[in-house]
């Protein structure tokens, strides 16, 4: 009986010590799927993709991670080992982040009327000074996570979280005060 108990205890301890090792997420590294967006400065790289400067990223934030650039959400630039926006930007993230809104005055005014017409009650005006304001209200899935949105159709993730209208990953649509996807839905 003692031998049987020892065997069961050994199996339990061995399996419980292996399980946590398998459940650990792998270290953060750039997603190779966006290789075509690296270094072109077109702002088409998704969050998690590699970048050479903030101009590559739809979020306007190329964060430094282990000596390389990875596109990051503006609120997550110091998470998971990242050391902030500005990789490849000559030491400062402010000029590239400020440049896109200044270069897009024609697209921001187009988005502003859509906010008044298409947004439901409680929706705020679009802030044209924020990165990604040119993507608000287009409904073509071009807005990055943490960007402003008027509906789920604006977001690459397919989730415009309530109550403020911010693109969110579906998995965290109820985190940090968010009330789920579907902002702007009638």
PDB file of N, CA, C and O in Angstrom, residues 67-142:
ATOM      1  N   UNK A  67      16.220  45.439 -27.697  1.00  0.00           N
ATOM      2  CA  UNK A  67      17.057  46.029 -28.732  1.00  0.00           C
ATOM      3  C   UNK A  67      16.432  46.080 -30.112  1.00  0.00           C
ATOM      4  O   UNK A  67      17.072  46.498 -31.067  1.00  0.00           O
ATOM      5  N   UNK A  68      15.170  45.680 -30.248  1.00  0.00           N
ATOM      6  CA  UNK A  68      14.473  45.708 -31.537  1.00  0.00           C
ATOM      7  C   UNK A  68      13.197  46.523 -31.399  1.00  0.00           C
ATOM      8  O   UNK A  68      12.788  46.866 -30.296  1.00  0.00           O
ATOM      9  N   UNK A  69      12.558  46.810 -32.517  1.00  0.00           N
ATOM     10  CA  UNK A  69      11.312  47.565 -32.503  1.00  0.00           C
ATOM     11  C   UNK A  69      10.113  46.661 -32.654  1.00  0.00           C
ATOM     12  O   UNK A  69      10.125  45.713 -33.441  1.00  0.00           O
ATOM     13  N   UNK A  70       9.036  46.959 -31.889  1.00  0.00           N
ATOM     14  CA  UNK A  70       7.774  46.224 -31.975  1.00  0.00           C
ATOM     15  C   UNK A  70       6.651  47.239 -31.833  1.00  0.00           C
ATOM     16  O   UNK A  70       6.669  48.080 -30.937  1.00  0.00           O
ATOM     17  N   UNK A  71       5.693  47.214 -32.766  1.00  0.00           N
ATOM     18  CA  UNK A  71       4.573  48.143 -32.687  1.00  0.00           C
ATOM     19  C   UNK A  71       3.771  47.840 -31.433  1.00  0.00           C
ATOM     20  O   UNK A  71       3.498  46.683 -31.110  1.00  0.00           O
ATOM     21  N   UNK A  72       3.410  48.904 -30.725  1.00  0.00           N
ATOM     22  CA  UNK A  72       2.739  48.767 -29.441  1.00  0.00           C
ATOM     23  C   UNK A  72       1.567  49.725 -29.361  1.00  0.00           C
ATOM     24  O   UNK A  72       1.582  50.799 -29.965  1.00  0.00           O
ATOM     25  N   UNK A  73       0.576  49.359 -28.573  1.00  0.00           N
ATOM     26  CA  UNK A  73      -0.484  50.299 -28.237  1.00  0.00           C
ATOM     27  C   UNK A  73       0.104  51.391 -27.360  1.00  0.00           C
ATOM     28  O   UNK A  73       1.034  51.143 -26.593  1.00  0.00           O
ATOM     29  N   UNK A  74      -0.416  52.605 -27.478  1.00  0.00           N
ATOM     30  CA  UNK A  74       0.150  53.726 -26.732  1.00  0.00           C
ATOM     31  C   UNK A  74       0.058  53.527 -25.224  1.00  0.00           C
ATOM     32  O   UNK A  74       0.894  54.021 -24.491  1.00  0.00           O
ATOM     33  N   UNK A  75      -0.909  52.793 -24.745  1.00  0.00           N
ATOM     34  CA  UNK A  75      -1.020  52.550 -23.318  1.00  0.00           C
ATOM     35  C   UNK A  75      -0.243  51.336 -22.844  1.00  0.00           C
ATOM     36  O   UNK A  75      -0.200  51.042 -21.653  1.00  0.00           O
ATOM     37  N   UNK A  76       0.398  50.628 -23.764  1.00  0.00           N
ATOM     38  CA  UNK A  76       1.094  49.388 -23.407  1.00  0.00           C
ATOM     39  C   UNK A  76       2.578  49.446 -23.738  1.00  0.00           C
ATOM     40  O   UNK A  76       3.251  48.421 -23.745  1.00  0.00           O
ATOM     41  N   UNK A  77       3.106  50.618 -23.999  1.00  0.00           N
ATOM     42  CA  UNK A  77       4.498  50.738 -24.444  1.00  0.00           C
ATOM     43  C   UNK A  77       5.520  50.375 -23.376  1.00  0.00           C
ATOM     44  O   UNK A  77       6.690  50.205 -23.691  1.00  0.00           O
ATOM     45  N   UNK A  78       5.102  50.225 -22.119  1.00  0.00           N
ATOM     46  CA  UNK A  78       6.034  49.839 -21.052  1.00  0.00           C
ATOM     47  C   UNK A  78       5.690  48.467 -20.473  1.00  0.00           C
ATOM     48  O   UNK A  78       6.198  48.092 -19.436  1.00  0.00           O
ATOM     49  N   UNK A  79       4.835  47.703 -21.144  1.00  0.00           N
ATOM     50  CA  UNK A  79       4.434  46.393 -20.652  1.00  0.00           C
ATOM     51  C   UNK A  79       5.250  45.293 -21.327  1.00  0.00           C
ATOM     52  O   UNK A  79       5.788  45.480 -22.414  1.00  0.00           O
ATOM     53  N   UNK A  80       5.309  44.147 -20.686  1.00  0.00           N
ATOM     54  CA  UNK A  80       5.928  42.928 -21.227  1.00  0.00           C
ATOM     55  C   UNK A  80       7.374  43.135 -21.661  1.00  0.00           C
ATOM     56  O   UNK A  80       7.826  42.607 -22.661  1.00  0.00           O
ATOM     57  N   UNK A  81       8.111  43.961 -20.905  1.00  0.00           N
ATOM     58  CA  UNK A  81       9.527  44.158 -21.189  1.00  0.00           C
ATOM     59  C   UNK A  81       9.835  45.279 -22.163  1.00  0.00           C
ATOM     60  O   UNK A  81      10.992  45.555 -22.452  1.00  0.00           O
ATOM     61  N   UNK A  82       8.801  45.935 -22.712  1.00  0.00           N
ATOM     62  CA  UNK A  82       9.034  47.044 -23.636  1.00  0.00           C
ATOM     63  C   UNK A  82       9.496  48.265 -22.848  1.00  0.00           C
ATOM     64  O   UNK A  82       9.117  48.451 -21.703  1.00  0.00           O
ATOM     65  N   UNK A  83      10.318  49.102 -23.480  1.00  0.00           N
ATOM     66  CA  UNK A  83      10.878  50.267 -22.775  1.00  0.00           C
ATOM     67  C   UNK A  83      10.385  51.584 -23.352  1.00  0.00           C
ATOM     68  O   UNK A  83      11.041  52.610 -23.213  1.00  0.00           O
ATOM     69  N   UNK A  84       9.226  51.594 -23.986  1.00  0.00           N
ATOM     70  CA  UNK A  84       8.602  52.828 -24.442  1.00  0.00           C
ATOM     71  C   UNK A  84       8.709  53.055 -25.936  1.00  0.00           C
ATOM     72  O   UNK A  84       9.518  52.441 -26.632  1.00  0.00           O
ATOM     73  N   UNK A  85       7.866  53.946 -26.425  1.00  0.00           N
ATOM     74  CA  UNK A  85       7.835  54.318 -27.837  1.00  0.00           C
ATOM     75  C   UNK A  85       9.110  55.058 -28.213  1.00  0.00           C
ATOM     76  O   UNK A  85       9.795  55.604 -27.367  1.00  0.00           O
ATOM     77  N   UNK A  86       9.382  55.111 -29.498  1.00  0.00           N
ATOM     78  CA  UNK A  86      10.493  55.902 -29.991  1.00  0.00           C
ATOM     79  C   UNK A  86      11.611  55.122 -30.638  1.00  0.00           C
ATOM     80  O   UNK A  86      12.585  55.713 -31.087  1.00  0.00           O
ATOM     81  N   UNK A  87      11.487  53.795 -30.752  1.00  0.00           N
ATOM     82  CA  UNK A  87      12.540  53.016 -31.396  1.00  0.00           C
ATOM     83  C   UNK A  87      12.702  53.506 -32.837  1.00  0.00           C
ATOM     84  O   UNK A  87      11.742  53.633 -33.577  1.00  0.00           O
ATOM     85  N   UNK A  88      13.923  53.828 -33.216  1.00  0.00           N
ATOM     86  CA  UNK A  88      14.218  54.262 -34.574  1.00  0.00           C
ATOM     87  C   UNK A  88      13.779  55.669 -34.913  1.00  0.00           C
ATOM     88  O   UNK A  88      13.852  56.084 -36.059  1.00  0.00           O
ATOM     89  N   UNK A  89      13.324  56.412 -33.914  1.00  0.00           N
ATOM     90  CA  UNK A  89      12.810  57.756 -34.156  1.00  0.00           C
ATOM     91  C   UNK A  89      13.824  58.847 -33.823  1.00  0.00           C
ATOM     92  O   UNK A  89      13.455  59.990 -33.603  1.00  0.00           O
ATOM     93  N   UNK A  90      15.075  58.507 -33.743  1.00  0.00           N
ATOM     94  CA  UNK A  90      16.087  59.496 -33.410  1.00  0.00           C
ATOM     95  C   UNK A  90      16.071  59.885 -31.946  1.00  0.00           C
ATOM     96  O   UNK A  90      16.457  60.993 -31.595  1.00  0.00           O
ATOM     97  N   UNK A  91      15.579  59.011 -31.084  1.00  0.00           N
ATOM     98  CA  UNK A  91      15.609  59.252 -29.647  1.00  0.00           C
ATOM     99  C   UNK A  91      14.349  59.875 -29.086  1.00  0.00           C
ATOM    100  O   UNK A  91      14.216  60.015 -27.905  1.00  0.00           O
ATOM    101  N   UNK A  92      13.386  60.252 -29.908  1.00  0.00           N
ATOM    102  CA  UNK A  92      12.161  60.853 -29.392  1.00  0.00           C
ATOM    103  C   UNK A  92      10.970  60.371 -30.202  1.00  0.00           C
ATOM    104  O   UNK A  92      10.991  60.399 -31.418  1.00  0.00           O
ATOM    105  N   UNK A  93       9.931  59.942 -29.500  1.00  0.00           N
ATOM    106  CA  UNK A  93       8.732  59.479 -30.179  1.00  0.00           C
ATOM    107  C   UNK A  93       7.804  60.622 -30.541  1.00  0.00           C
ATOM    108  O   UNK A  93       6.930  60.477 -31.369  1.00  0.00           O
ATOM    109  N   UNK A  94       7.959  61.783 -29.924  1.00  0.00           N
ATOM    110  CA  UNK A  94       7.016  62.877 -30.138  1.00  0.00           C
ATOM    111  C   UNK A  94       6.933  63.349 -31.585  1.00  0.00           C
ATOM    112  O   UNK A  94       5.851  63.529 -32.093  1.00  0.00           O
ATOM    113  N   UNK A  95       8.042  63.566 -32.319  1.00  0.00           N
ATOM    114  CA  UNK A  95       7.877  64.044 -33.683  1.00  0.00           C
ATOM    115  C   UNK A  95       7.090  63.104 -34.590  1.00  0.00           C
ATOM    116  O   UNK A  95       6.152  63.533 -35.218  1.00  0.00           O
ATOM    117  N   UNK A  96       7.390  61.789 -34.634  1.00  0.00           N
ATOM    118  CA  UNK A  96       6.593  60.938 -35.509  1.00  0.00           C
ATOM    119  C   UNK A  96       5.152  60.822 -35.061  1.00  0.00           C
ATOM    120  O   UNK A  96       4.262  60.785 -35.870  1.00  0.00           O
ATOM    121  N   UNK A  97       4.897  60.761 -33.749  1.00  0.00           N
ATOM    122  CA  UNK A  97       3.529  60.639 -33.280  1.00  0.00           C
ATOM    123  C   UNK A  97       2.745  61.899 -33.592  1.00  0.00           C
ATOM    124  O   UNK A  97       1.569  61.857 -33.880  1.00  0.00           O
ATOM    125  N   UNK A  98       3.380  63.058 -33.555  1.00  0.00           N
ATOM    126  CA  UNK A  98       2.701  64.306 -33.858  1.00  0.00           C
ATOM    127  C   UNK A  98       2.591  64.557 -35.343  1.00  0.00           C
ATOM    128  O   UNK A  98       1.720  65.271 -35.798  1.00  0.00           O
ATOM    129  N   UNK A  99       3.461  63.978 -36.140  1.00  0.00           N
ATOM    130  CA  UNK A  99       3.459  64.239 -37.569  1.00  0.00           C
ATOM    131  C   UNK A  99       2.216  63.716 -38.286  1.00  0.00           C
ATOM    132  O   UNK A  99       1.644  64.431 -39.081  1.00  0.00           O
ATOM    133  N   UNK A 100       1.759  62.479 -38.059  1.00  0.00           N
ATOM    134  CA  UNK A 100       0.603  62.011 -38.809  1.00  0.00           C
ATOM    135  C   UNK A 100      -0.638  62.882 -38.679  1.00  0.00           C
ATOM    136  O   UNK A 100      -1.221  63.233 -39.674  1.00  0.00           O
ATOM    137  N   UNK A 101      -1.068  63.312 -37.462  1.00  0.00           N
ATOM    138  CA  UNK A 101      -2.242  64.162 -37.407  1.00  0.00           C
ATOM    139  C   UNK A 101      -2.029  65.483 -38.154  1.00  0.00           C
ATOM    140  O   UNK A 101      -2.928  65.977 -38.793  1.00  0.00           O
ATOM    141  N   UNK A 102      -0.822  66.050 -38.109  1.00  0.00           N
ATOM    142  CA  UNK A 102      -0.578  67.297 -38.805  1.00  0.00           C
ATOM    143  C   UNK A 102      -0.620  67.083 -40.314  1.00  0.00           C
ATOM    144  O   UNK A 102      -1.027  67.959 -41.057  1.00  0.00           O
ATOM    145  N   UNK A 103      -0.218  65.925 -40.782  1.00  0.00           N
ATOM    146  CA  UNK A 103      -0.193  65.644 -42.207  1.00  0.00           C
ATOM    147  C   UNK A 103      -1.552  65.207 -42.735  1.00  0.00           C
ATOM    148  O   UNK A 103      -1.721  65.020 -43.913  1.00  0.00           O
ATOM    149  N   UNK A 104      -2.547  65.042 -41.848  1.00  0.00           N
ATOM    150  CA  UNK A 104      -3.831  64.533 -42.260  1.00  0.00           C
ATOM    151  C   UNK A 104      -4.979  65.484 -41.964  1.00  0.00           C
ATOM    152  O   UNK A 104      -6.060  65.058 -41.589  1.00  0.00           O
ATOM    153  N   UNK A 105      -4.828  66.785 -42.113  1.00  0.00           N
ATOM    154  CA  UNK A 105      -5.924  67.652 -41.748  1.00  0.00           C
ATOM    155  C   UNK A 105      -7.165  67.402 -42.594  1.00  0.00           C
ATOM    156  O   UNK A 105      -8.269  67.576 -42.143  1.00  0.00           O
ATOM    157  N   UNK A 106      -6.993  66.949 -43.830  1.00  0.00           N
ATOM    158  CA  UNK A 106      -8.157  66.733 -44.672  1.00  0.00           C
ATOM    159  C   UNK A 106      -8.957  65.513 -44.229  1.00  0.00           C
ATOM    160  O   UNK A 106     -10.165  65.497 -44.361  1.00  0.00           O
ATOM    161  N   UNK A 107      -8.305  64.475 -43.690  1.00  0.00           N
ATOM    162  CA  UNK A 107      -9.055  63.291 -43.286  1.00  0.00           C
ATOM    163  C   UNK A 107      -9.703  63.468 -41.920  1.00  0.00           C
ATOM    164  O   UNK A 107     -10.755  62.922 -41.674  1.00  0.00           O
ATOM    165  N   UNK A 108      -9.106  64.236 -41.027  1.00  0.00           N
ATOM    166  CA  UNK A 108      -9.703  64.425 -39.708  1.00  0.00           C
ATOM    167  C   UNK A 108     -11.012  65.198 -39.789  1.00  0.00           C
ATOM    168  O   UNK A 108     -11.992  64.809 -39.167  1.00  0.00           O
ATOM    169  N   UNK A 109     -11.130  66.281 -40.565  1.00  0.00           N
ATOM    170  CA  UNK A 109     -12.414  66.958 -40.654  1.00  0.00           C
ATOM    171  C   UNK A 109     -13.500  66.066 -41.240  1.00  0.00           C
ATOM    172  O   UNK A 109     -14.641  66.159 -40.864  1.00  0.00           O
ATOM    173  N   UNK A 110     -13.149  65.161 -42.171  1.00  0.00           N
ATOM    174  CA  UNK A 110     -14.151  64.258 -42.703  1.00  0.00           C
ATOM    175  C   UNK A 110     -14.674  63.342 -41.609  1.00  0.00           C
ATOM    176  O   UNK A 110     -15.847  63.032 -41.586  1.00  0.00           O
ATOM    177  N   UNK A 111     -13.791  62.921 -40.707  1.00  0.00           N
ATOM    178  CA  UNK A 111     -14.212  62.020 -39.638  1.00  0.00           C
ATOM    179  C   UNK A 111     -15.065  62.740 -38.614  1.00  0.00           C
ATOM    180  O   UNK A 111     -15.968  62.173 -38.044  1.00  0.00           O
ATOM    181  N   UNK A 112     -14.803  64.008 -38.371  1.00  0.00           N
ATOM    182  CA  UNK A 112     -15.525  64.755 -37.351  1.00  0.00           C
ATOM    183  C   UNK A 112     -17.025  64.833 -37.639  1.00  0.00           C
ATOM    184  O   UNK A 112     -17.831  64.572 -36.762  1.00  0.00           O
ATOM    185  N   UNK A 113     -17.479  65.143 -38.864  1.00  0.00           N
ATOM    186  CA  UNK A 113     -18.910  65.132 -39.106  1.00  0.00           C
ATOM    187  C   UNK A 113     -19.519  63.752 -38.927  1.00  0.00           C
ATOM    188  O   UNK A 113     -20.640  63.628 -38.471  1.00  0.00           O
ATOM    189  N   UNK A 114     -18.798  62.694 -39.269  1.00  0.00           N
ATOM    190  CA  UNK A 114     -19.323  61.342 -39.073  1.00  0.00           C
ATOM    191  C   UNK A 114     -19.581  61.076 -37.609  1.00  0.00           C
ATOM    192  O   UNK A 114     -20.490  60.336 -37.261  1.00  0.00           O
ATOM    193  N   UNK A 115     -18.768  61.667 -36.735  1.00  0.00           N
ATOM    194  CA  UNK A 115     -18.950  61.433 -35.305  1.00  0.00           C
ATOM    195  C   UNK A 115     -20.279  61.978 -34.847  1.00  0.00           C
ATOM    196  O   UNK A 115     -20.983  61.368 -34.065  1.00  0.00           O
ATOM    197  N   UNK A 116     -20.643  63.130 -35.321  1.00  0.00           N
ATOM    198  CA  UNK A 116     -21.916  63.722 -34.912  1.00  0.00           C
ATOM    199  C   UNK A 116     -23.090  62.982 -35.511  1.00  0.00           C
ATOM    200  O   UNK A 116     -24.116  62.811 -34.887  1.00  0.00           O
ATOM    201  N   UNK A 117     -22.986  62.535 -36.739  1.00  0.00           N
ATOM    202  CA  UNK A 117     -24.101  61.897 -37.410  1.00  0.00           C
ATOM    203  C   UNK A 117     -24.243  60.435 -37.042  1.00  0.00           C
ATOM    204  O   UNK A 117     -25.336  59.949 -36.826  1.00  0.00           O
ATOM    205  N   UNK A 118     -23.129  59.709 -36.952  1.00  0.00           N
ATOM    206  CA  UNK A 118     -23.210  58.266 -36.764  1.00  0.00           C
ATOM    207  C   UNK A 118     -23.124  57.816 -35.331  1.00  0.00           C
ATOM    208  O   UNK A 118     -23.488  56.706 -35.012  1.00  0.00           O
ATOM    209  N   UNK A 119     -22.632  58.640 -34.437  1.00  0.00           N
ATOM    210  CA  UNK A 119     -22.449  58.227 -33.056  1.00  0.00           C
ATOM    211  C   UNK A 119     -23.737  58.340 -32.290  1.00  0.00           C
ATOM    212  O   UNK A 119     -24.526  59.249 -32.498  1.00  0.00           O
ATOM    213  N   UNK A 120     -23.954  57.416 -31.386  1.00  0.00           N
ATOM    214  CA  UNK A 120     -25.145  57.444 -30.562  1.00  0.00           C
ATOM    215  C   UNK A 120     -24.987  58.422 -29.426  1.00  0.00           C
ATOM    216  O   UNK A 120     -23.991  59.110 -29.284  1.00  0.00           O
ATOM    217  N   UNK A 121     -26.015  58.501 -28.596  1.00  0.00           N
ATOM    218  CA  UNK A 121     -25.982  59.399 -27.452  1.00  0.00           C
ATOM    219  C   UNK A 121     -24.837  59.026 -26.547  1.00  0.00           C
ATOM    220  O   UNK A 121     -24.538  57.862 -26.335  1.00  0.00           O
ATOM    221  N   UNK A 122     -24.173  60.006 -26.002  1.00  0.00           N
ATOM    222  CA  UNK A 122     -23.070  59.763 -25.098  1.00  0.00           C
ATOM    223  C   UNK A 122     -21.733  59.644 -25.797  1.00  0.00           C
ATOM    224  O   UNK A 122     -20.712  59.564 -25.165  1.00  0.00           O
ATOM    225  N   UNK A 123     -21.728  59.620 -27.124  1.00  0.00           N
ATOM    226  CA  UNK A 123     -20.467  59.518 -27.837  1.00  0.00           C
ATOM    227  C   UNK A 123     -19.807  60.882 -27.876  1.00  0.00           C
ATOM    228  O   UNK A 123     -20.442  61.876 -28.161  1.00  0.00           O
ATOM    229  N   UNK A 124     -18.512  60.921 -27.579  1.00  0.00           N
ATOM    230  CA  UNK A 124     -17.788  62.176 -27.607  1.00  0.00           C
ATOM    231  C   UNK A 124     -17.328  62.494 -29.011  1.00  0.00           C
ATOM    232  O   UNK A 124     -17.383  61.670 -29.917  1.00  0.00           O
ATOM    233  N   UNK A 125     -16.901  63.719 -29.202  1.00  0.00           N
ATOM    234  CA  UNK A 125     -16.368  64.127 -30.495  1.00  0.00           C
ATOM    235  C   UNK A 125     -15.029  63.436 -30.722  1.00  0.00           C
ATOM    236  O   UNK A 125     -14.338  63.073 -29.792  1.00  0.00           O
ATOM    237  N   UNK A 126     -14.681  63.284 -31.969  1.00  0.00           N
ATOM    238  CA  UNK A 126     -13.406  62.676 -32.318  1.00  0.00           C
ATOM    239  C   UNK A 126     -12.300  63.680 -32.028  1.00  0.00           C
ATOM    240  O   UNK A 126     -12.388  64.838 -32.417  1.00  0.00           O
ATOM    241  N   UNK A 127     -11.273  63.235 -31.345  1.00  0.00           N
ATOM    242  CA  UNK A 127     -10.122  64.088 -31.045  1.00  0.00           C
ATOM    243  C   UNK A 127      -9.108  63.910 -32.158  1.00  0.00           C
ATOM    244  O   UNK A 127      -8.379  62.930 -32.202  1.00  0.00           O
ATOM    245  N   UNK A 128      -9.060  64.872 -33.076  1.00  0.00           N
ATOM    246  CA  UNK A 128      -8.179  64.786 -34.242  1.00  0.00           C
ATOM    247  C   UNK A 128      -6.707  64.844 -33.871  1.00  0.00           C
ATOM    248  O   UNK A 128      -5.853  64.520 -34.690  1.00  0.00           O
ATOM    249  N   UNK A 129      -6.382  65.219 -32.633  1.00  0.00           N
ATOM    250  CA  UNK A 129      -4.974  65.285 -32.233  1.00  0.00           C
ATOM    251  C   UNK A 129      -4.434  63.921 -31.816  1.00  0.00           C
ATOM    252  O   UNK A 129      -3.226  63.761 -31.669  1.00  0.00           O
ATOM    253  N   UNK A 130      -5.302  62.945 -31.631  1.00  0.00           N
ATOM    254  CA  UNK A 130      -4.868  61.616 -31.212  1.00  0.00           C
ATOM    255  C   UNK A 130      -4.458  60.766 -32.408  1.00  0.00           C
ATOM    256  O   UNK A 130      -5.049  60.878 -33.485  1.00  0.00           O
ATOM    257  N   UNK A 131      -3.454  59.909 -32.229  1.00  0.00           N
ATOM    258  CA  UNK A 131      -3.049  59.004 -33.315  1.00  0.00           C
ATOM    259  C   UNK A 131      -4.222  58.138 -33.757  1.00  0.00           C
ATOM    260  O   UNK A 131      -5.019  57.691 -32.937  1.00  0.00           O
ATOM    261  N   UNK A 132      -4.333  57.938 -35.040  1.00  0.00           N
ATOM    262  CA  UNK A 132      -5.386  57.096 -35.591  1.00  0.00           C
ATOM    263  C   UNK A 132      -6.700  57.801 -35.831  1.00  0.00           C
ATOM    264  O   UNK A 132      -7.662  57.170 -36.261  1.00  0.00           O
ATOM    265  N   UNK A 133      -6.782  59.113 -35.571  1.00  0.00           N
ATOM    266  CA  UNK A 133      -8.055  59.818 -35.751  1.00  0.00           C
ATOM    267  C   UNK A 133      -8.543  59.732 -37.203  1.00  0.00           C
ATOM    268  O   UNK A 133      -9.737  59.788 -37.458  1.00  0.00           O
ATOM    269  N   UNK A 134      -7.630  59.561 -38.142  1.00  0.00           N
ATOM    270  CA  UNK A 134      -8.017  59.451 -39.552  1.00  0.00           C
ATOM    271  C   UNK A 134      -8.765  58.158 -39.837  1.00  0.00           C
ATOM    272  O   UNK A 134      -9.409  58.039 -40.878  1.00  0.00           O
ATOM    273  N   UNK A 135      -8.729  57.183 -38.925  1.00  0.00           N
ATOM    274  CA  UNK A 135      -9.389  55.894 -39.132  1.00  0.00           C
ATOM    275  C   UNK A 135     -10.786  55.836 -38.520  1.00  0.00           C
ATOM    276  O   UNK A 135     -11.503  54.865 -38.735  1.00  0.00           O
ATOM    277  N   UNK A 136     -11.171  56.846 -37.747  1.00  0.00           N
ATOM    278  CA  UNK A 136     -12.441  56.817 -37.026  1.00  0.00           C
ATOM    279  C   UNK A 136     -13.608  57.020 -37.993  1.00  0.00           C
ATOM    280  O   UNK A 136     -13.596  57.942 -38.810  1.00  0.00           O
ATOM    281  N   UNK A 137     -14.587  56.154 -37.901  1.00  0.00           N
ATOM    282  CA  UNK A 137     -15.802  56.287 -38.689  1.00  0.00           C
ATOM    283  C   UNK A 137     -15.728  55.733 -40.098  1.00  0.00           C
ATOM    284  O   UNK A 137     -16.703  55.796 -40.826  1.00  0.00           O
ATOM    285  N   UNK A 138     -14.596  55.194 -40.498  1.00  0.00           N
ATOM    286  CA  UNK A 138     -14.471  54.655 -41.857  1.00  0.00           C
ATOM    287  C   UNK A 138     -15.180  53.314 -42.012  1.00  0.00           C
ATOM    288  O   UNK A 138     -15.606  52.970 -43.099  1.00  0.00           O
ATOM    289  N   UNK A 139     -15.233  52.530 -40.951  1.00  0.00           N
ATOM    290  CA  UNK A 139     -15.893  51.236 -41.010  1.00  0.00           C
ATOM    291  C   UNK A 139     -15.151  50.207 -41.837  1.00  0.00           C
ATOM    292  O   UNK A 139     -15.728  49.213 -42.249  1.00  0.00           O
ATOM    293  N   UNK A 140     -13.852  50.424 -42.065  1.00  0.00           N
ATOM    294  CA  UNK A 140     -13.077  49.495 -42.893  1.00  0.00           C
ATOM    295  C   UNK A 140     -12.070  48.672 -42.096  1.00  0.00           C
ATOM    296  O   UNK A 140     -11.182  48.057 -42.664  1.00  0.00           O
ATOM    297  N   UNK A 141     -12.194  48.657 -40.757  1.00  0.00           N
ATOM    298  CA  UNK A 141     -11.316  47.842 -39.930  1.00  0.00           C
ATOM    299  C   UNK A 141      -9.884  48.331 -39.887  1.00  0.00           C
ATOM    300  O   UNK A 141      -8.978  47.549 -39.632  1.00  0.00           O
ATOM    301  N   UNK A 142      -9.660  49.624 -40.102  1.00  0.00           N
ATOM    302  CA  UNK A 142      -8.291  50.136 -40.149  1.00  0.00           C
ATOM    303  C   UNK A 142      -7.788  50.692 -38.814  1.00  0.00           C
ATOM    304  O   UNK A 142      -6.620  51.024 -38.705  1.00  0.00           O
TER     305      UNK A 142
END
